[in-house]
């Protein structure tokens, strides 16, 4: 993708000729238009006002968020669902620092996001001026690249580069810091097509000899698995994954960010592995003798302790980022390149299918031995898993599901059956509570109108960003927030039960708001579920409501997430209940 | 995935950990498969990495920030201009096990202003500079040592003598030892600058950047 200009937007029939701009701010806007950007998420403020002003006559739509963190998460989710960079904007100082969590989140999950931040005029930089923050310094470690735009003539090019870099190679967040004198200053020339810098050259296809060696090993394996990571989705390689896996009948495990890359209802799917992954995925990932790992960074929530991670496996690691090779787990056969391209190379080079009948039989047996069956007696409070399944049953396959972070996130990802890529939108690497609702807003804007958007949130996570409901109401966005309310930061409470002798410090709330009432106060629809009898009708009503709604589900506060591999533990020794931890 | 209405239990069903199949192998803490019998952690080694970088504001901060953030053990870092306008060479001496050195090089290469990265062979042409301020009580003896190490006296007064020594790290360490007897008041040491030995290129300078 490096260096290739993106297609320009077609409808450029504005009064000014496309080659002319007056100010740096015009150049910023033109650069975004050239890159095909259609939606922006942000919050106004002094230093960014010239850029906002330049949007006045333009065709891009802007969603004003309640908080800049929400803008960054909305842009992130927009990027995940659409595959195009999501763009967020903020003013200098607090506006920029409020973006930080969202940028760090996008950086961990390699999501394509572009942030534009206002900055004090260049003459004031370094003087501790009003609302001055060293935004480039602060965001350096959490962006793929960032730029301080110090020249009105070059600022359009900087923005174009930022957009191009966000989506090229290994995707990630980029930022351009825009001093007010630069955006107000006269710009001589309009920016051209967005381009990555000439020094940026991500690998495209893998060395054919290395591919031949790797495929020989894979074909000879007795217990092969494919581990599909988020890079498979990012590279649009899901079709290639599916045909390769089914042609050679190799069981598929995904990482959490890759949920949906391979249909979870397929017989070769073992769903996802890791800390709260399925028992069968964790057995298979432990016992495999050859792993084709594609677009994954072997995060510790996936591997558990590396000493016991796939210890019998030769690892073929396909990645576009050379720095991921042997970073956490040694790759026996590194293949550098774009996941879709390398999948095609592998498919072409594969000498034969592995003879793995016994292994597939074993994987099937594990599925039966470790079913994801939860106990849900009628007289208990409602089980969260049941609510997740009820929403899944009532919605089409292309429904987008977002989440906060905690137990509810795990139940949503475990009990929803994902069959399509870009339908599971969550905060994986950073684990950001509060991601769910702003992500649902970004997802709603990215997804076609006929698709549904459901956010599973925890009461704790929802309280971190629930002010964004005002945006969903103002913009009349059709989305459903399901708060799996256990009146606790449940995941913390679960760890206290397991590892801190049930000492519940700062994890249980003596009081939580009525989330249905709160929703109504915002102008959204509010619903409540307190018993099993209410589930079916409330699910139907909430989904049918054409606008934002919140369903406050009073779930069993005692419920915990299993299976569980304690952090740094052995995937093959996942606990099925607390006494096994 | 189904709801089981009859049983009341905490957690899920299935064979407990001790009844499950077990793999035979093991990895070490660096994720490398090892023979379960032998302990094979990599020992740290000292090496010189050279990076050819675009001379942009903040590039030094990015490089040092990267090394700090990823806990790469860095012994010295020097930076200076090259024969090409707009490009600098950064020389880093690091001490890490092999996987860490490999990571350091790859992570360095990912920084946008970094054009090329190379680890220099075990014996690069390397040099550093030290300036030391020594008590001036025995000027003749100080002078003898300065000559022995091909150094230069930069400043001499009734109280102190300031000298400079250049050379590889070992030579400078030796010189410092030799001066110690007179009382060293202050030291300023640059850290290593290095190039690959012979005709070997240190870091490729791309056509587009010359
Ligand atoms: C911003 C942020 N702060 C703190 C944490 C630590 N943390 C992880 S899970 C969790 C509990 C989340 O509670 P809730 O959203 O109610 O979800 P539940 O686990 O109860 O489903 C906490 C506090 C976090 N992940 N993110």
Short mmCIF file of N, CA, C and O in Angstrom, two decimals, chain B residues 94-172:
data_model
loop_
_atom_site.label_atom_id
_atom_site.label_comp_id
_atom_site.label_asym_id
_atom_site.label_seq_id
_atom_site.Cartn_x
_atom_site.Cartn_y
_atom_site.Cartn_z
N UNK B 94 24.84 -1.07 23.03
CA UNK B 94 23.81 -1.70 23.86
C UNK B 94 24.33 -3.01 24.43
O UNK B 94 25.22 -3.64 23.85
N UNK B 95 23.76 -3.39 25.53
CA UNK B 95 24.10 -4.69 26.11
C UNK B 95 22.81 -5.44 26.35
O UNK B 95 22.00 -5.06 27.20
N UNK B 96 22.61 -6.49 25.59
CA UNK B 96 21.36 -7.23 25.61
C UNK B 96 21.62 -8.66 25.15
O UNK B 96 22.57 -8.91 24.41
N UNK B 97 20.76 -9.60 25.53
CA UNK B 97 20.82 -10.92 24.90
C UNK B 97 20.44 -10.80 23.42
O UNK B 97 19.81 -9.81 23.04
N UNK B 98 20.77 -11.78 22.63
CA UNK B 98 20.49 -11.71 21.18
C UNK B 98 19.07 -11.29 20.82
O UNK B 98 18.89 -10.42 19.96
N UNK B 99 18.03 -11.87 21.46
CA UNK B 99 16.68 -11.45 21.07
C UNK B 99 16.44 -9.96 21.33
O UNK B 99 15.74 -9.30 20.57
N UNK B 100 17.05 -9.43 22.38
CA UNK B 100 16.89 -8.01 22.70
C UNK B 100 17.58 -7.13 21.67
O UNK B 100 17.06 -6.09 21.27
N UNK B 101 18.75 -7.56 21.22
CA UNK B 101 19.48 -6.80 20.20
C UNK B 101 18.67 -6.78 18.90
O UNK B 101 18.51 -5.74 18.25
N UNK B 102 18.11 -7.93 18.57
CA UNK B 102 17.30 -8.05 17.38
C UNK B 102 16.09 -7.11 17.45
O UNK B 102 15.79 -6.37 16.50
N UNK B 103 15.41 -7.13 18.59
CA UNK B 103 14.26 -6.26 18.81
C UNK B 103 14.66 -4.79 18.73
O UNK B 103 13.98 -3.99 18.11
N UNK B 104 15.78 -4.44 19.37
CA UNK B 104 16.21 -3.05 19.40
C UNK B 104 16.41 -2.55 17.97
O UNK B 104 15.96 -1.46 17.60
N UNK B 105 17.05 -3.36 17.14
CA UNK B 105 17.29 -2.95 15.75
C UNK B 105 15.97 -2.77 15.00
O UNK B 105 15.76 -1.79 14.28
N UNK B 106 15.05 -3.72 15.19
CA UNK B 106 13.79 -3.66 14.43
C UNK B 106 12.91 -2.51 14.91
O UNK B 106 12.26 -1.84 14.10
N UNK B 107 12.87 -2.31 16.21
CA UNK B 107 12.04 -1.22 16.72
C UNK B 107 12.61 0.13 16.29
O UNK B 107 11.87 1.06 15.96
N UNK B 108 13.93 0.21 16.27
CA UNK B 108 14.59 1.44 15.83
C UNK B 108 14.22 1.74 14.38
O UNK B 108 13.88 2.87 14.02
N UNK B 109 14.25 0.71 13.57
CA UNK B 109 13.95 0.88 12.15
C UNK B 109 12.52 1.37 11.93
O UNK B 109 12.22 2.02 10.93
N UNK B 110 11.63 1.06 12.87
CA UNK B 110 10.23 1.46 12.69
C UNK B 110 10.00 2.95 12.90
O UNK B 110 8.97 3.48 12.50
N UNK B 111 10.92 3.63 13.58
CA UNK B 111 10.74 5.07 13.76
C UNK B 111 10.84 5.73 12.39
O UNK B 111 11.78 5.47 11.64
N UNK B 112 9.90 6.59 12.10
CA UNK B 112 9.81 7.15 10.76
C UNK B 112 11.09 7.85 10.28
O UNK B 112 11.51 7.64 9.13
N UNK B 113 11.76 8.67 11.11
CA UNK B 113 12.96 9.36 10.61
C UNK B 113 14.17 8.44 10.46
O UNK B 113 15.18 8.87 9.91
N UNK B 114 14.08 7.21 10.93
CA UNK B 114 15.24 6.31 10.86
C UNK B 114 15.26 5.64 9.48
O UNK B 114 14.34 4.93 9.11
N UNK B 115 16.33 5.93 8.73
CA UNK B 115 16.40 5.44 7.35
C UNK B 115 17.04 4.06 7.28
O UNK B 115 16.62 3.21 6.51
N UNK B 116 18.06 3.83 8.08
CA UNK B 116 18.75 2.55 8.01
C UNK B 116 19.38 2.21 9.34
O UNK B 116 19.83 3.11 10.06
N UNK B 117 19.43 0.93 9.66
CA UNK B 117 19.98 0.49 10.93
C UNK B 117 20.91 -0.69 10.66
O UNK B 117 20.57 -1.56 9.88
N UNK B 118 22.08 -0.69 11.28
CA UNK B 118 22.94 -1.86 11.16
C UNK B 118 23.69 -2.11 12.45
O UNK B 118 24.14 -1.17 13.11
N UNK B 119 23.81 -3.39 12.77
CA UNK B 119 24.68 -3.76 13.89
C UNK B 119 26.08 -3.92 13.33
O UNK B 119 26.28 -4.62 12.32
N UNK B 120 27.07 -3.28 13.96
CA UNK B 120 28.44 -3.36 13.44
C UNK B 120 29.09 -4.65 13.92
O UNK B 120 28.75 -5.17 14.98
N UNK B 121 30.03 -5.14 13.13
CA UNK B 121 30.73 -6.37 13.49
C UNK B 121 31.42 -6.21 14.83
O UNK B 121 31.59 -5.11 15.34
N UNK B 122 31.88 -7.31 15.35
CA UNK B 122 32.47 -7.32 16.69
C UNK B 122 33.58 -6.28 16.84
O UNK B 122 33.79 -5.75 17.91
N UNK B 123 34.25 -5.95 15.75
CA UNK B 123 35.41 -5.07 15.87
C UNK B 123 35.26 -3.84 14.97
O UNK B 123 35.98 -3.68 13.99
N UNK B 124 34.36 -2.93 15.30
CA UNK B 124 34.19 -1.75 14.46
C UNK B 124 35.32 -0.75 14.72
O UNK B 124 36.06 -0.89 15.69
N UNK B 125 35.46 0.22 13.86
CA UNK B 125 36.36 1.33 14.14
C UNK B 125 35.59 2.26 15.06
O UNK B 125 34.61 2.88 14.64
N UNK B 126 35.99 2.31 16.32
CA UNK B 126 35.21 3.04 17.29
C UNK B 126 36.10 3.95 18.10
O UNK B 126 37.26 3.64 18.33
N UNK B 127 35.56 5.06 18.48
CA UNK B 127 36.38 6.02 19.17
C UNK B 127 35.51 6.88 20.07
O UNK B 127 34.36 7.17 19.73
N UNK B 128 36.06 7.25 21.23
CA UNK B 128 35.36 8.25 22.02
C UNK B 128 36.36 9.25 22.59
O UNK B 128 37.58 9.06 22.49
N UNK B 129 35.82 10.29 23.14
CA UNK B 129 36.64 11.38 23.65
C UNK B 129 36.30 11.59 25.12
O UNK B 129 35.13 11.53 25.50
N UNK B 130 37.39 11.81 25.93
CA UNK B 130 37.13 12.17 27.32
C UNK B 130 37.93 13.42 27.65
O UNK B 130 39.06 13.60 27.15
N UNK B 131 37.33 14.29 28.41
CA UNK B 131 38.04 15.45 28.92
C UNK B 131 38.07 15.30 30.43
O UNK B 131 37.01 15.05 31.03
N UNK B 132 39.28 15.38 31.03
CA UNK B 132 39.30 15.30 32.49
C UNK B 132 40.08 16.43 33.14
O UNK B 132 41.08 16.90 32.59
N UNK B 133 39.58 16.82 34.29
CA UNK B 133 40.21 17.88 35.05
C UNK B 133 40.87 17.24 36.27
O UNK B 133 40.21 16.58 37.07
N UNK B 134 42.23 17.44 36.34
CA UNK B 134 43.02 16.72 37.34
C UNK B 134 43.66 17.75 38.27
O UNK B 134 43.97 18.87 37.86
N UNK B 135 43.89 17.36 39.51
CA UNK B 135 44.62 18.22 40.45
C UNK B 135 45.98 18.58 39.85
O UNK B 135 46.67 17.70 39.31
N UNK B 136 46.40 19.84 39.97
CA UNK B 136 47.62 20.31 39.31
C UNK B 136 48.89 20.19 40.14
O UNK B 136 49.89 20.82 39.81
N UNK B 137 48.88 19.38 41.19
CA UNK B 137 50.04 19.34 42.07
C UNK B 137 51.29 18.74 41.43
O UNK B 137 52.42 19.10 41.77
N UNK B 138 51.09 17.79 40.49
CA UNK B 138 52.26 17.11 39.91
C UNK B 138 52.21 17.18 38.38
O UNK B 138 52.02 16.16 37.72
N UNK B 139 52.41 18.40 37.83
CA UNK B 139 52.23 18.60 36.39
C UNK B 139 53.12 17.70 35.53
O UNK B 139 52.70 17.22 34.48
N UNK B 140 54.32 17.42 35.94
CA UNK B 140 55.22 16.63 35.10
C UNK B 140 54.72 15.19 34.95
O UNK B 140 54.72 14.63 33.86
N UNK B 141 54.30 14.64 36.07
CA UNK B 141 53.80 13.26 36.01
C UNK B 141 52.53 13.17 35.16
O UNK B 141 52.32 12.24 34.39
N UNK B 142 51.67 14.18 35.33
CA UNK B 142 50.44 14.22 34.52
C UNK B 142 50.81 14.29 33.04
O UNK B 142 50.27 13.57 32.20
N UNK B 143 51.74 15.12 32.73
CA UNK B 143 52.16 15.29 31.34
C UNK B 143 52.69 13.97 30.77
O UNK B 143 52.38 13.60 29.62
N UNK B 144 53.43 13.23 31.58
CA UNK B 144 54.00 11.96 31.11
C UNK B 144 52.88 10.99 30.72
O UNK B 144 52.93 10.32 29.69
N UNK B 145 51.83 10.95 31.54
CA UNK B 145 50.73 10.04 31.24
C UNK B 145 49.97 10.53 30.01
O UNK B 145 49.59 9.74 29.14
N UNK B 146 49.77 11.82 29.91
CA UNK B 146 49.08 12.37 28.74
C UNK B 146 49.83 11.98 27.46
O UNK B 146 49.21 11.58 26.47
N UNK B 147 51.16 12.07 27.50
CA UNK B 147 51.94 11.69 26.32
C UNK B 147 51.82 10.20 26.03
O UNK B 147 51.70 9.77 24.89
N UNK B 148 51.83 9.42 27.12
CA UNK B 148 51.74 7.97 26.96
C UNK B 148 50.46 7.57 26.22
O UNK B 148 50.44 6.65 25.43
N UNK B 149 49.37 8.32 26.48
CA UNK B 149 48.09 7.99 25.84
C UNK B 149 47.79 8.88 24.65
O UNK B 149 46.65 8.95 24.19
N UNK B 150 48.85 9.52 24.11
CA UNK B 150 48.68 10.41 22.96
C UNK B 150 47.59 11.45 23.17
O UNK B 150 46.84 11.78 22.25
N UNK B 151 47.51 11.94 24.41
CA UNK B 151 46.49 12.93 24.71
C UNK B 151 47.00 14.34 24.49
O UNK B 151 48.06 14.55 23.89
N UNK B 152 46.23 15.30 24.96
CA UNK B 152 46.57 16.69 24.73
C UNK B 152 46.17 17.46 25.98
O UNK B 152 45.13 17.18 26.58
N UNK B 153 47.03 18.40 26.36
CA UNK B 153 46.67 19.25 27.50
C UNK B 153 45.88 20.44 26.96
O UNK B 153 46.34 21.16 26.09
N UNK B 154 44.69 20.63 27.46
CA UNK B 154 43.82 21.70 26.95
C UNK B 154 43.93 22.96 27.78
O UNK B 154 43.71 24.06 27.28
N UNK B 155 44.25 22.77 29.05
CA UNK B 155 44.25 23.92 29.96
C UNK B 155 45.10 23.54 31.17
O UNK B 155 44.99 22.43 31.68
N UNK B 156 46.00 24.44 31.57
CA UNK B 156 46.80 24.13 32.75
C UNK B 156 46.89 25.37 33.62
O UNK B 156 47.12 26.48 33.12
N UNK B 157 46.68 25.22 34.91
CA UNK B 157 46.74 26.35 35.82
C UNK B 157 47.40 25.89 37.10
O UNK B 157 47.80 24.74 37.22
N UNK B 158 47.51 26.80 38.06
CA UNK B 158 48.16 26.43 39.32
C UNK B 158 47.39 25.34 40.06
O UNK B 158 48.00 24.50 40.72
N UNK B 159 46.08 25.30 39.90
CA UNK B 159 45.30 24.34 40.68
C UNK B 159 44.93 23.08 39.91
O UNK B 159 44.91 21.99 40.47
N UNK B 160 44.61 23.24 38.60
CA UNK B 160 44.12 22.08 37.83
C UNK B 160 44.77 22.01 36.45
O UNK B 160 45.22 23.02 35.90
N UNK B 161 44.77 20.80 35.94
CA UNK B 161 45.20 20.55 34.56
C UNK B 161 44.05 19.85 33.86
O UNK B 161 43.47 18.89 34.41
N UNK B 162 43.69 20.31 32.66
CA UNK B 162 42.61 19.65 31.92
C UNK B 162 43.19 19.02 30.67
O UNK B 162 43.86 19.70 29.88
N UNK B 163 42.95 17.73 30.48
CA UNK B 163 43.51 17.03 29.33
C UNK B 163 42.41 16.33 28.54
O UNK B 163 41.31 16.12 29.06
N UNK B 164 42.74 16.00 27.31
CA UNK B 164 41.80 15.22 26.51
C UNK B 164 42.49 13.96 26.01
O UNK B 164 43.66 13.97 25.64
N UNK B 165 41.73 12.87 26.01
CA UNK B 165 42.24 11.60 25.48
C UNK B 165 41.18 11.09 24.50
O UNK B 165 39.98 11.16 24.79
N UNK B 166 41.59 10.59 23.36
CA UNK B 166 40.64 9.94 22.46
C UNK B 166 41.08 8.50 22.25
O UNK B 166 42.26 8.18 22.39
N UNK B 167 40.13 7.67 21.89
CA UNK B 167 40.49 6.28 21.62
C UNK B 167 39.32 5.37 21.90
O UNK B 167 38.20 5.84 22.14
N UNK B 168 39.61 4.07 21.83
CA UNK B 168 38.50 3.15 22.10
C UNK B 168 38.26 3.10 23.61
O UNK B 168 39.02 3.65 24.41
N UNK B 169 37.20 2.43 23.95
CA UNK B 169 36.74 2.44 25.33
C UNK B 169 37.81 1.92 26.30
O UNK B 169 38.04 2.50 27.37
N UNK B 170 38.53 0.85 25.89
CA UNK B 170 39.52 0.23 26.75
C UNK B 170 40.66 1.20 27.05
O UNK B 170 41.10 1.35 28.19
N UNK B 171 41.09 1.89 26.01
CA UNK B 171 42.20 2.83 26.19
C UNK B 171 41.78 3.95 27.15
O UNK B 171 42.56 4.35 28.02
N UNK B 172 40.59 4.42 27.00
CA UNK B 172 40.14 5.52 27.86
C UNK B 172 40.00 5.05 29.31
O UNK B 172 40.40 5.74 30.24
#
